[in-house]
mmCIF file of C-alpha atoms in Angstrom:
data_model
loop_
_atom_site.group_PDB
_atom_site.id
_atom_site.type_symbol
_atom_site.label_atom_id
_atom_site.label_comp_id
_atom_site.label_asym_id
_atom_site.label_seq_id
_atom_site.Cartn_x
_atom_site.Cartn_y
_atom_site.Cartn_z
ATOM 1 C CA MET A 10 0.133 0.139 -0.087
ATOM 2 C CA THR A 11 2.314 2.629 -1.292
ATOM 3 C CA SER A 12 0.658 5.679 -0.370
ATOM 4 C CA PHE A 13 0.307 4.787 3.472
ATOM 5 C CA ASP A 14 3.577 5.582 5.134
ATOM 6 C CA SER A 15 2.068 6.755 8.301
ATOM 7 C CA SER A 16 -0.351 4.626 10.271
ATOM 8 C CA PRO A 17 -4.162 5.033 9.863
ATOM 9 C CA THR A 18 -5.577 4.735 13.576
ATOM 10 C CA LEU A 19 -7.483 1.464 14.227
ATOM 11 C CA THR A 20 -10.646 3.355 14.965
ATOM 12 C CA ALA A 21 -10.559 4.720 11.518
ATOM 13 C CA TRP A 22 -10.444 1.132 9.790
ATOM 14 C CA ARG A 23 -13.171 0.111 12.250
ATOM 15 C CA ALA A 24 -15.406 3.122 10.607
ATOM 16 C CA LEU A 25 -14.006 2.071 7.285
ATOM 17 C CA LEU A 26 -15.529 -1.653 7.668
ATOM 18 C CA ALA A 27 -18.508 -0.204 8.982
ATOM 19 C CA ILE A 28 -18.964 2.249 6.084
ATOM 20 C CA ALA A 29 -18.191 -0.857 3.641
ATOM 21 C CA VAL A 30 -20.809 -2.881 5.175
ATOM 22 C CA VAL A 31 -23.333 -0.069 4.449
ATOM 23 C CA PHE A 32 -22.160 -0.279 0.587
ATOM 24 C CA VAL A 33 -22.451 -4.199 0.538
ATOM 25 C CA MET A 34 -25.901 -3.805 1.860
ATOM 26 C CA LEU A 35 -26.803 -1.254 -0.594
ATOM 27 C CA ALA A 36 -25.096 -3.258 -3.464
ATOM 28 C CA THR A 37 -27.480 -6.004 -2.638
ATOM 29 C CA THR A 38 -30.475 -4.405 -2.727
ATOM 30 C CA GLY A 39 -30.551 -2.819 -6.028
ATOM 31 C CA TRP A 40 -28.322 0.379 -5.176
ATOM 32 C CA THR A 41 -26.084 0.677 -8.327
ATOM 33 C CA ALA A 42 -22.758 2.725 -8.825
ATOM 34 C CA VAL A 43 -22.725 5.458 -11.597
ATOM 35 C CA ARG A 44 -20.870 4.679 -14.380
ATOM 36 C CA HIS A 45 -19.080 7.520 -16.074
ATOM 37 C CA GLN A 46 -19.020 7.587 -19.939
ATOM 38 C CA HIS A 47 -15.506 7.833 -21.443
ATOM 39 C CA SER A 48 -14.191 8.261 -24.953
ATOM 40 C CA ALA A 49 -11.909 5.103 -26.548
ATOM 41 C CA GLU A 50 -8.472 4.509 -24.927
ATOM 42 C CA PRO A 51 -5.547 4.013 -27.420
ATOM 43 C CA ARG A 52 -5.628 0.332 -26.727
ATOM 44 C CA GLU A 53 -8.925 -0.153 -27.351
ATOM 45 C CA ILE A 54 -8.714 1.534 -30.558
ATOM 46 C CA ALA A 55 -5.395 -0.517 -31.693
ATOM 47 C CA LEU A 56 -7.307 -3.918 -30.476
ATOM 48 C CA ALA A 57 -10.309 -3.004 -32.873
ATOM 49 C CA SER A 58 -8.145 -2.441 -35.572
ATOM 50 C CA TRP A 59 -6.242 -5.761 -34.715
ATOM 51 C CA ALA A 60 -9.422 -7.773 -34.920
ATOM 52 C CA LYS A 61 -9.979 -6.692 -38.496
ATOM 53 C CA ASP A 62 -6.175 -6.961 -39.860
ATOM 54 C CA ARG A 63 -4.252 -9.708 -41.572
ATOM 55 C CA ILE A 64 -0.803 -10.873 -42.054
ATOM 56 C CA ALA A 65 0.665 -13.267 -44.603
ATOM 57 C CA GLY A 66 -2.867 -13.982 -45.817
ATOM 58 C CA GLN A 67 -4.054 -15.229 -42.316
ATOM 59 C CA SER A 68 -6.128 -13.530 -39.552
ATOM 60 C CA LEU A 69 -4.497 -12.269 -36.551
ATOM 61 C CA PRO A 70 -5.193 -14.269 -33.410
ATOM 62 C CA ASP A 71 -7.813 -13.395 -30.647
ATOM 63 C CA VAL A 72 -5.763 -11.527 -28.060
ATOM 64 C CA GLY A 73 -7.449 -13.520 -25.169
ATOM 65 C CA ALA A 74 -6.253 -16.900 -26.695
ATOM 66 C CA PRO A 75 -3.860 -18.783 -24.634
ATOM 67 C CA ALA A 76 -0.375 -17.841 -24.373
ATOM 68 C CA TYR A 77 0.899 -21.120 -26.000
ATOM 69 C CA ARG A 78 -1.042 -20.549 -29.095
ATOM 70 C CA LEU A 79 0.067 -16.986 -29.387
ATOM 71 C CA ALA A 80 3.693 -17.859 -29.231
ATOM 72 C CA HIS A 81 2.864 -20.749 -31.735
ATOM 73 C CA PHE A 82 1.506 -17.931 -33.738
ATOM 74 C CA PHE A 83 4.816 -15.305 -33.473
ATOM 75 C CA ALA A 84 6.998 -18.535 -33.902
ATOM 76 C CA ALA A 85 5.403 -19.132 -37.674
ATOM 77 C CA LEU A 86 6.143 -15.583 -38.560
ATOM 78 C CA THR A 87 9.165 -14.305 -39.975
ATOM 79 C CA ALA A 88 11.657 -11.693 -37.931
ATOM 80 C CA GLY A 89 10.437 -8.888 -40.161
ATOM 81 C CA GLN A 90 6.644 -9.927 -39.799
ATOM 82 C CA GLN A 91 6.985 -9.871 -36.227
ATOM 83 C CA VAL A 92 8.659 -6.336 -36.184
ATOM 84 C CA ALA A 93 6.137 -5.150 -38.325
ATOM 85 C CA LEU A 94 3.402 -6.101 -36.165
ATOM 86 C CA ALA A 95 5.089 -4.815 -33.002
ATOM 87 C CA ASP A 96 5.449 -1.634 -34.992
ATOM 88 C CA LYS A 97 2.235 -1.272 -36.052
ATOM 89 C CA TYR A 98 0.202 -2.541 -33.038
ATOM 90 C CA PRO A 99 2.705 -1.676 -30.047
ATOM 91 C CA LEU A 100 -0.005 -1.342 -27.341
ATOM 92 C CA VAL A 101 -1.423 -5.239 -28.246
ATOM 93 C CA VAL A 102 1.816 -6.808 -29.008
ATOM 94 C CA GLY A 103 3.422 -5.074 -25.848
ATOM 95 C CA ASN A 104 0.924 -6.675 -23.542
ATOM 96 C CA MET A 105 0.473 -10.041 -25.386
ATOM 97 C CA ASN A 106 1.346 -12.877 -23.212
ATOM 98 C CA GLY A 107 2.986 -15.461 -25.210
ATOM 99 C CA ALA A 108 4.653 -12.942 -27.575
ATOM 100 C CA PRO A 109 8.618 -12.930 -27.546
ATOM 101 C CA VAL A 110 10.212 -11.140 -24.402
ATOM 102 C CA THR A 111 12.622 -9.049 -26.750
ATOM 103 C CA LEU A 112 9.684 -8.239 -29.174
ATOM 104 C CA ARG A 113 7.303 -6.668 -26.541
ATOM 105 C CA TYR A 114 10.371 -4.668 -25.054
ATOM 106 C CA ARG A 115 10.577 -3.308 -28.616
ATOM 107 C CA ALA A 116 6.732 -2.740 -28.765
ATOM 108 C CA ASN A 117 6.559 -1.038 -25.620
ATOM 109 C CA ARG A 118 9.331 1.456 -26.465
ATOM 110 C CA HIS A 119 7.145 2.260 -29.401
ATOM 111 C CA ALA A 120 4.094 2.760 -27.435
ATOM 112 C CA LEU A 121 5.815 4.746 -24.721
ATOM 113 C CA GLU A 122 7.121 7.128 -27.608
ATOM 114 C CA GLN A 123 3.695 7.580 -28.996
ATOM 115 C CA ALA A 124 2.363 8.181 -25.323
ATOM 116 C CA GLU A 125 5.081 10.783 -24.912
ATOM 117 C CA SER A 126 4.265 12.640 -27.910
ATOM 118 C CA ALA A 127 0.517 12.625 -27.001
ATOM 119 C CA GLU A 128 1.032 13.789 -23.565
ATOM 120 C CA GLU A 129 3.387 16.378 -24.868
ATOM 121 C CA GLN A 130 0.813 17.892 -26.854
ATOM 122 C CA ARG A 131 -1.557 17.763 -23.789
ATOM 123 C CA THR A 132 0.807 19.809 -21.628
ATOM 124 C CA GLN A 133 0.233 22.545 -24.295
ATOM 125 C CA ASP A 134 -3.588 22.448 -24.181
ATOM 126 C CA VAL A 135 -5.005 25.478 -22.652
ATOM 127 C CA ARG A 136 -8.272 23.873 -21.698
ATOM 128 C CA LEU A 137 -6.687 22.070 -19.238
ATOM 129 C CA SER A 138 -7.474 22.961 -15.275
ATOM 130 C CA PRO A 139 -4.406 23.738 -13.331
ATOM 131 C CA ASP A 140 -4.963 19.958 -11.700
ATOM 132 C CA GLY A 141 -5.322 18.433 -15.329
ATOM 133 C CA HIS A 142 -2.054 20.538 -16.346
ATOM 134 C CA HIS A 143 -0.155 18.993 -13.533
ATOM 135 C CA GLN A 144 -1.248 15.276 -14.186
ATOM 136 C CA ALA A 145 -0.311 15.619 -17.752
ATOM 137 C CA VAL A 146 3.353 16.796 -16.742
ATOM 138 C CA ARG A 147 3.314 13.905 -14.268
ATOM 139 C CA ARG A 148 2.730 11.374 -16.562
ATOM 140 C CA LEU A 149 5.036 12.841 -19.497
ATOM 141 C CA ASP A 150 7.803 12.783 -16.842
ATOM 142 C CA ARG A 151 6.798 9.379 -16.305
ATOM 143 C CA PHE A 152 6.971 8.202 -19.958
ATOM 144 C CA ARG A 153 10.237 9.778 -20.354
ATOM 145 C CA SER A 154 11.709 8.193 -17.349
ATOM 146 C CA LEU A 155 10.376 4.882 -18.658
ATOM 147 C CA LEU A 156 12.197 5.718 -21.849
ATOM 148 C CA ALA A 157 15.593 6.448 -20.534
ATOM 149 C CA GLY A 158 18.182 4.248 -20.966
ATOM 150 C CA ASP A 159 17.716 0.361 -22.067
ATOM 151 C CA ARG A 160 14.860 -0.302 -19.826
ATOM 152 C CA GLN A 161 13.094 -3.551 -20.240
ATOM 153 C CA ILE A 162 9.354 -2.706 -20.308
ATOM 154 C CA LEU A 163 7.276 -6.008 -20.368
ATOM 155 C CA THR A 164 3.759 -4.508 -20.368
ATOM 156 C CA PHE A 165 2.720 -0.702 -20.659
ATOM 157 C CA ASP A 166 -0.900 0.514 -21.129
ATOM 158 C CA PRO A 167 -1.486 4.204 -20.606
ATOM 159 C CA SER A 168 -5.162 4.273 -20.273
ATOM 160 C CA GLY A 169 -6.794 5.405 -17.022
ATOM 161 C CA ARG A 170 -4.278 5.335 -14.191
ATOM 162 C CA GLY A 171 -2.340 3.100 -16.215
ATOM 163 C CA ARG A 172 -0.494 -0.160 -15.646
ATOM 164 C CA ALA A 173 2.974 -1.322 -16.398
ATOM 165 C CA ALA A 174 5.777 -3.975 -15.672
ATOM 166 C CA GLU A 175 9.320 -4.004 -15.977
ATOM 167 C CA VAL A 176 12.156 -6.837 -16.026
ATOM 168 C CA PHE A 177 15.273 -6.668 -14.507
ATOM 169 C CA GLY A 178 17.857 -9.194 -15.751
ATOM 170 C CA ASP A 179 17.593 -11.550 -18.618
ATOM 171 C CA LEU A 180 14.127 -13.179 -18.497
ATOM 172 C CA ASP A 181 14.661 -15.440 -21.178
ATOM 173 C CA ARG A 182 17.988 -17.166 -19.496
ATOM 174 C CA ALA A 183 16.971 -16.646 -15.943
ATOM 175 C CA GLU A 184 17.179 -19.891 -13.707
ATOM 176 C CA ARG A 185 15.212 -18.036 -11.078
ATOM 177 C CA ILE A 186 12.575 -15.378 -11.757
ATOM 178 C CA SER A 187 10.804 -13.298 -8.754
ATOM 179 C CA VAL A 188 7.715 -11.336 -9.425
ATOM 180 C CA VAL A 189 7.160 -8.422 -7.123
ATOM 181 C CA VAL A 190 3.254 -7.561 -6.523
ATOM 182 C CA PRO A 191 2.537 -4.310 -4.992
ATOM 183 C CA GLY A 192 -0.453 -3.070 -3.195
ATOM 184 C CA VAL A 193 -2.808 -0.162 -3.171
ATOM 185 C CA ASP A 194 -2.138 2.968 -5.080
ATOM 186 C CA THR A 195 -0.372 1.366 -7.779
ATOM 187 C CA ASN A 196 -0.448 2.930 -11.107
ATOM 188 C CA LEU A 197 1.915 4.766 -13.649
ATOM 189 C CA LEU A 198 2.366 7.743 -11.443
ATOM 190 C CA THR A 199 3.525 5.667 -8.587
ATOM 191 C CA LEU A 200 5.599 2.907 -10.585
ATOM 192 C CA GLU A 201 8.708 4.494 -9.150
ATOM 193 C CA ARG A 202 9.843 7.112 -6.959
ATOM 194 C CA SER A 203 13.111 8.918 -6.275
ATOM 195 C CA GLY A 204 15.111 9.680 -2.869
ATOM 196 C CA VAL A 205 14.264 8.044 0.586
ATOM 197 C CA LYS A 206 11.116 6.429 -0.828
ATOM 198 C CA GLU A 207 12.787 4.690 -3.781
ATOM 199 C CA ASN A 208 12.504 1.408 -2.529
ATOM 200 C CA ALA A 209 8.727 1.839 -1.777
ATOM 201 C CA ALA A 210 7.666 2.015 -5.314
ATOM 202 C CA PRO A 211 7.211 -1.266 -7.687
ATOM 203 C CA VAL A 212 10.293 -0.541 -9.582
ATOM 204 C CA GLY A 213 12.532 0.118 -6.554
ATOM 205 C CA MET A 214 11.018 -2.911 -4.837
ATOM 206 C CA ALA A 215 12.280 -4.899 -7.867
ATOM 207 C CA ARG A 216 15.650 -3.177 -8.426
ATOM 208 C CA SER A 217 16.742 -4.030 -4.757
ATOM 209 C CA LEU A 218 15.407 -7.389 -4.842
ATOM 210 C CA TYR A 219 17.547 -7.950 -8.023
ATOM 211 C CA ASP A 220 20.458 -6.591 -6.561
ATOM 212 C CA ALA A 221 20.057 -8.530 -3.369
ATOM 213 C CA GLU A 222 19.563 -11.761 -5.367
ATOM 214 C CA ARG A 223 22.938 -10.943 -7.361
ATOM 215 C CA SER A 224 24.677 -10.614 -4.096
ATOM 216 C CA ALA A 225 23.309 -13.546 -2.401
ATOM 217 C CA SER A 226 24.008 -15.750 -5.361
ATOM 218 C CA PRO A 227 26.320 -14.209 -7.774
ATOM 219 C CA ALA A 228 26.655 -17.289 -10.240
ATOM 220 C CA SER A 229 22.714 -17.795 -10.346
ATOM 221 C CA ARG A 230 20.975 -16.286 -13.399
ATOM 222 C CA THR A 231 18.111 -14.210 -12.027
ATOM 223 C CA ALA A 232 15.267 -11.871 -13.241
ATOM 224 C CA VAL A 233 12.898 -9.782 -11.293
ATOM 225 C CA ILE A 234 9.538 -8.537 -12.614
ATOM 226 C CA ALA A 235 8.283 -5.132 -10.941
ATOM 227 C CA TRP A 236 4.472 -6.059 -11.953
ATOM 228 C CA ALA A 237 2.256 -3.175 -11.667
ATOM 229 C CA ASP A 238 0.079 -4.574 -14.413
ATOM 230 C CA TYR A 239 -3.486 -4.818 -12.516
ATOM 231 C CA THR A 240 -5.721 -2.247 -11.092
ATOM 232 C CA ALA A 241 -5.183 -1.757 -7.513
ATOM 233 C CA PRO A 242 -7.444 -0.121 -5.102
ATOM 234 C CA ALA A 243 -6.872 3.657 -5.150
ATOM 235 C CA GLY A 244 -6.240 4.838 -1.470
ATOM 236 C CA LEU A 245 -8.183 3.689 1.644
ATOM 237 C CA GLY A 246 -11.490 3.120 0.385
ATOM 238 C CA MET A 247 -13.847 0.064 0.016
ATOM 239 C CA ASP A 248 -11.793 -1.565 -2.673
ATOM 240 C CA ALA A 249 -9.210 -2.020 -0.148
ATOM 241 C CA ALA A 250 -11.341 -3.583 1.973
ATOM 242 C CA LEU A 251 -12.948 -6.053 -0.434
ATOM 243 C CA GLY A 252 -11.451 -8.532 -2.748
ATOM 244 C CA GLY A 253 -12.820 -7.833 -6.233
ATOM 245 C CA LEU A 254 -9.672 -6.066 -7.861
ATOM 246 C CA ALA A 255 -7.554 -8.603 -6.131
ATOM 247 C CA ALA A 256 -9.673 -11.153 -7.979
ATOM 248 C CA GLU A 257 -9.320 -9.528 -11.093
ATOM 249 C CA GLY A 258 -5.561 -9.066 -10.870
ATOM 250 C CA ALA A 259 -5.359 -12.639 -9.785
ATOM 251 C CA LEU A 260 -6.364 -13.609 -13.268
ATOM 252 C CA ARG A 261 -3.497 -11.247 -14.837
ATOM 253 C CA LEU A 262 -1.254 -12.396 -12.490
ATOM 254 C CA ASN A 263 -1.722 -15.953 -13.483
ATOM 255 C CA ALA A 264 -1.580 -15.298 -16.962
ATOM 256 C CA LEU A 265 1.606 -13.722 -16.683
ATOM 257 C CA VAL A 266 3.494 -16.640 -14.879
ATOM 258 C CA LYS A 267 1.807 -19.110 -17.069
ATOM 259 C CA ALA A 268 3.626 -17.289 -20.138
ATOM 260 C CA LEU A 269 6.807 -16.631 -18.626
ATOM 261 C CA PRO A 270 9.688 -18.384 -20.918
ATOM 262 C CA GLY A 271 11.642 -21.365 -19.739
ATOM 263 C CA THR A 272 10.812 -23.711 -17.120
ATOM 264 C CA SER A 273 12.688 -22.032 -14.165
ATOM 265 C CA ASP A 274 11.267 -21.587 -10.623
ATOM 266 C CA VAL A 275 9.245 -18.642 -10.070
ATOM 267 C CA SER A 276 8.879 -16.744 -6.670
ATOM 268 C CA LEU A 277 6.079 -14.193 -5.937
ATOM 269 C CA PHE A 278 6.988 -11.467 -3.395
ATOM 270 C CA CYS A 279 3.697 -9.777 -2.491
ATOM 271 C CA HIS A 280 3.310 -6.691 -0.541
ATOM 272 C CA SER A 281 0.198 -5.327 1.372
ATOM 273 C CA TYR A 282 -2.789 -5.667 -0.932
ATOM 274 C CA GLY A 283 -0.743 -7.623 -3.203
ATOM 275 C CA SER A 284 -0.586 -10.427 -0.867
ATOM 276 C CA VAL A 285 -4.660 -10.524 -1.163
ATOM 277 C CA LEU A 286 -4.016 -10.981 -4.779
ATOM 278 C CA CYS A 287 -1.527 -13.520 -4.481
ATOM 279 C CA GLY A 288 -3.484 -15.327 -2.167
ATOM 280 C CA VAL A 289 -6.695 -15.133 -4.289
ATOM 281 C CA ALA A 290 -4.377 -16.220 -7.360
ATOM 282 C CA ALA A 291 -2.472 -19.067 -5.347
ATOM 283 C CA HIS A 292 -4.997 -22.062 -6.420
ATOM 284 C CA GLY A 293 -4.508 -21.496 -9.958
ATOM 285 C CA LEU A 294 -0.707 -20.873 -10.283
ATOM 286 C CA PRO A 295 1.318 -23.235 -12.100
ATOM 287 C CA SER A 296 3.533 -25.660 -10.567
ATOM 288 C CA ARG A 297 6.872 -23.701 -11.279
ATOM 289 C CA VAL A 298 5.611 -21.276 -8.817
ATOM 290 C CA SER A 299 7.910 -22.581 -5.914
ATOM 291 C CA ASP A 300 7.365 -19.873 -3.144
ATOM 292 C CA ILE A 301 4.952 -17.126 -2.294
ATOM 293 C CA ALA A 302 6.341 -14.742 -0.102
ATOM 294 C CA VAL A 303 4.205 -11.867 1.794
ATOM 295 C CA ALA A 304 5.071 -8.800 3.455
ATOM 296 C CA GLY A 305 2.706 -6.326 5.700
ATOM 297 C CA SER A 306 -0.364 -8.568 4.701
ATOM 298 C CA PRO A 307 -3.518 -7.581 5.638
ATOM 299 C CA GLY A 308 -4.578 -11.249 4.912
ATOM 300 C CA MET A 309 -4.647 -13.653 1.772
ATOM 301 C CA ARG A 310 -8.336 -14.331 1.755
ATOM 302 C CA ALA A 311 -8.002 -17.707 3.393
ATOM 303 C CA ASP A 312 -8.625 -19.192 6.521
ATOM 304 C CA ASN A 313 -4.834 -21.086 6.892
ATOM 305 C CA ALA A 314 -1.996 -21.716 4.386
ATOM 306 C CA GLY A 315 -3.577 -24.968 3.178
ATOM 307 C CA ALA A 316 -6.857 -23.393 2.355
ATOM 308 C CA LEU A 317 -4.706 -21.342 -0.584
ATOM 309 C CA HIS A 318 -4.650 -24.960 -2.165
ATOM 310 C CA THR A 319 -0.932 -24.343 -3.609
ATOM 311 C CA ARG A 320 1.963 -26.578 -3.503
ATOM 312 C CA ALA A 321 4.238 -23.488 -3.202
ATOM 313 C CA ARG A 322 5.811 -22.949 0.159
ATOM 314 C CA VAL A 323 3.989 -19.877 2.104
ATOM 315 C CA TRP A 324 6.292 -17.305 3.561
ATOM 316 C CA ALA A 325 5.149 -14.059 5.929
ATOM 317 C CA MET A 326 6.857 -11.409 7.509
ATOM 318 C CA ARG A 327 5.553 -8.271 9.215
ATOM 319 C CA ASP A 328 7.747 -5.413 10.813
ATOM 320 C CA GLY A 329 6.995 -4.792 14.310
ATOM 321 C CA ASP A 330 6.380 -1.242 13.361
ATOM 322 C CA ASP A 331 4.081 -1.921 10.424
ATOM 323 C CA TRP A 332 0.435 -0.263 10.979
ATOM 324 C CA ILE A 333 -1.030 -3.122 9.092
ATOM 325 C CA GLU A 334 -0.949 -5.099 12.481
ATOM 326 C CA ASP A 335 -3.752 -2.981 13.758
ATOM 327 C CA VAL A 336 -5.953 -3.603 10.811
ATOM 328 C CA PRO A 337 -8.917 -6.321 11.893
ATOM 329 C CA ASN A 338 -8.495 -9.689 10.399
ATOM 330 C CA LEU A 339 -11.943 -10.155 9.329
ATOM 331 C CA ALA A 340 -13.697 -12.106 6.693
ATOM 332 C CA VAL A 341 -17.378 -11.377 6.598
ATOM 333 C CA GLY A 342 -19.644 -11.470 3.538
ATOM 334 C CA GLY A 343 -16.746 -10.585 1.352
ATOM 335 C CA LEU A 344 -15.237 -7.760 3.722
ATOM 336 C CA GLY A 345 -12.000 -8.045 4.845
ATOM 337 C CA HIS A 346 -9.135 -10.303 4.018
ATOM 338 C CA GLY A 347 -9.028 -13.234 6.711
ATOM 339 C CA ALA A 348 -6.704 -14.575 8.759
ATOM 340 C CA ASP A 349 -3.285 -12.878 9.706
ATOM 341 C CA PRO A 350 -0.510 -14.724 7.683
ATOM 342 C CA VAL A 351 1.868 -14.193 10.446
ATOM 343 C CA ASP A 352 -0.011 -15.744 13.326
ATOM 344 C CA PRO A 353 1.398 -19.204 13.833
ATOM 345 C CA ALA A 354 -1.900 -20.713 13.449
ATOM 346 C CA PHE A 355 -2.023 -19.790 9.750
ATOM 347 C CA GLY A 356 0.639 -22.022 8.846
ATOM 348 C CA ALA A 357 3.008 -20.155 6.994
ATOM 349 C CA ARG A 358 6.731 -20.000 7.298
ATOM 350 C CA ILE A 359 7.377 -16.913 9.911
ATOM 351 C CA VAL A 360 10.585 -15.135 8.745
ATOM 352 C CA SER A 361 12.268 -12.403 10.368
ATOM 353 C CA ALA A 362 11.853 -8.882 9.005
ATOM 354 C CA ARG A 363 14.375 -7.282 11.268
ATOM 355 C CA GLY A 364 15.482 -3.892 10.007
ATOM 356 C CA ALA A 365 12.486 -3.119 7.866
ATOM 357 C CA ILE A 366 11.280 0.330 8.098
ATOM 358 C CA GLY A 367 7.339 0.368 8.985
ATOM 359 C CA HIS A 368 4.956 -0.703 6.303
ATOM 360 C CA SER A 369 7.083 0.388 3.374
ATOM 361 C CA GLY A 370 10.557 -0.386 4.129
ATOM 362 C CA TYR A 371 10.674 -4.437 3.344
ATOM 363 C CA PHE A 372 12.899 -3.758 0.453
ATOM 364 C CA GLU A 373 15.356 -1.705 2.064
ATOM 365 C CA PRO A 374 19.094 -2.569 1.401
ATOM 366 C CA GLY A 375 20.914 -4.075 4.525
ATOM 367 C CA THR A 376 17.846 -5.198 5.940
ATOM 368 C CA GLU A 377 16.999 -8.792 7.163
ATOM 369 C CA SER A 378 13.631 -8.530 5.456
ATOM 370 C CA LEU A 379 15.320 -7.920 1.996
ATOM 371 C CA ASN A 380 17.979 -10.706 2.625
ATOM 372 C CA ASN A 381 15.418 -13.248 3.334
ATOM 373 C CA PHE A 382 13.499 -12.261 0.376
ATOM 374 C CA ALA A 383 16.441 -12.626 -1.822
ATOM 375 C CA ALA A 384 17.453 -15.976 0.133
ATOM 376 C CA ILE A 385 13.937 -17.385 -1.031
ATOM 377 C CA GLY A 386 14.342 -15.800 -4.587
ATOM 378 C CA VAL A 387 17.298 -17.829 -5.302
ATOM 379 C CA GLY A 388 16.671 -21.043 -3.624
ATOM 380 C CA ALA A 389 19.002 -20.346 -0.715
ATOM 381 C CA TYR A 390 16.763 -21.655 1.952
ATOM 382 C CA ASP A 391 19.312 -22.520 4.613
ATOM 383 C CA SER A 392 20.211 -18.649 4.535
ATOM 384 C CA VAL A 393 16.574 -17.659 5.406
ATOM 385 C CA SER A 394 16.632 -16.289 9.099
ATOM 386 C CA CYS A 395 13.083 -17.361 10.674
ATOM 387 C CA ALA A 396 11.194 -15.174 13.218
ATOM 388 C CA SER A 397 11.697 -16.574 16.645
ATOM 389 C CA SER A 398 8.035 -17.302 17.137
ATOM 390 C CA ASP A 399 8.395 -20.163 14.265
ATOM 391 C CA ALA A 400 11.183 -22.671 14.895
ATOM 392 C CA ALA A 401 9.825 -25.051 12.129
ATOM 393 C CA CYS A 402 9.878 -22.167 9.537
ATOM 394 C CA HIS A 403 12.670 -24.440 7.478
ATOM 395 C CA ARG A 404 10.452 -27.845 7.752
ATOM 396 C CA GLU A 405 10.452 -30.071 5.046
ATOM 397 C CA ILE A 406 12.620 -28.066 2.846
ATOM 398 C CA SER A 407 14.979 -29.763 0.136
ATOM 399 C CA GLY A 408 17.875 -28.265 -1.579
ATOM 400 C CA GLU A 409 18.934 -25.941 1.439
ATOM 401 C CA SER A 410 22.621 -25.751 0.310
ATOM 402 C CA GLY A 411 21.779 -23.235 -2.564
ATOM 403 C CA ALA A 412 20.115 -21.763 -5.523
#
């Protein structure tokens, strides 16, 4: 939950839950939300055009097809045909699970260049309100930042609040892949930060984890994905207390993992509301997901680790100064996210978060929390320091001697 660096009070949380109950009751008795009309987004336009187009005499595949079918489609094209599609439909190819990773990087660079040009024009629009102009400038700065250097952007969609994912390392050759799943207020404008808050944003979290994994096992080929490719709750509202957005995000996370290249083990590192998403996704994850580690979790929408129905190891940590500890672990009529993952009764492997700085400081270099994440990510399970409350956190682990 990147926007909540200071602790909301327990009273405020209980008030939120009470208000949310009222909204749920209204929703089930015929009350409906007002839906705002909006003009077609660039990706919607591109998808409509893609659906009508052809290449080499054949129709283009349904973008919702399974990743293996899309991979087969691209494999049957020449390199020139692949590039032509990426350049013509960057917002489609750049977000397509099953397309070659390097082709997606190329497509998303084109999409970012187009978004940068459009946003630069918006900043000159005299009809914009001061707030609208400020937002346009911020978006322009974000697009320019993502275009800087040789950044590997795996997904990019500027629609609405925006979604994106960035890769650190060589995804095609990686022996171990880690996916960082962030929480509330994740969008294009909060994708990265600078200064002291750098490692509280998705890109900073992933970069910090990548560096720590390389230090933990220099000989291992690792890759880390900053995965901000779902619609997260905006602020401390009803969406944050419910699981609807987590369920939608879980479908996207499962699709990503199933489409990752190679056969390497995959570990998920899920922060705050991201742990709710990972809990919902757990039962549908492929067997290559070896570990699910959560930090600052309000719950995983499960009564215990067994109820997640996953073969992956489940790890949990929480800093002693994390305000999430004050959030009631409720699950009533879809409201609340259930049992506390760091409660020994939940059954997760409880690891030390020593050195972490409150709710947003689990990925800070030099902390035990980051070192433990890195050890899990490279498979060096014997290096994981368990919390004093869980003497059995190393139980039934094979291959503890290294990655």
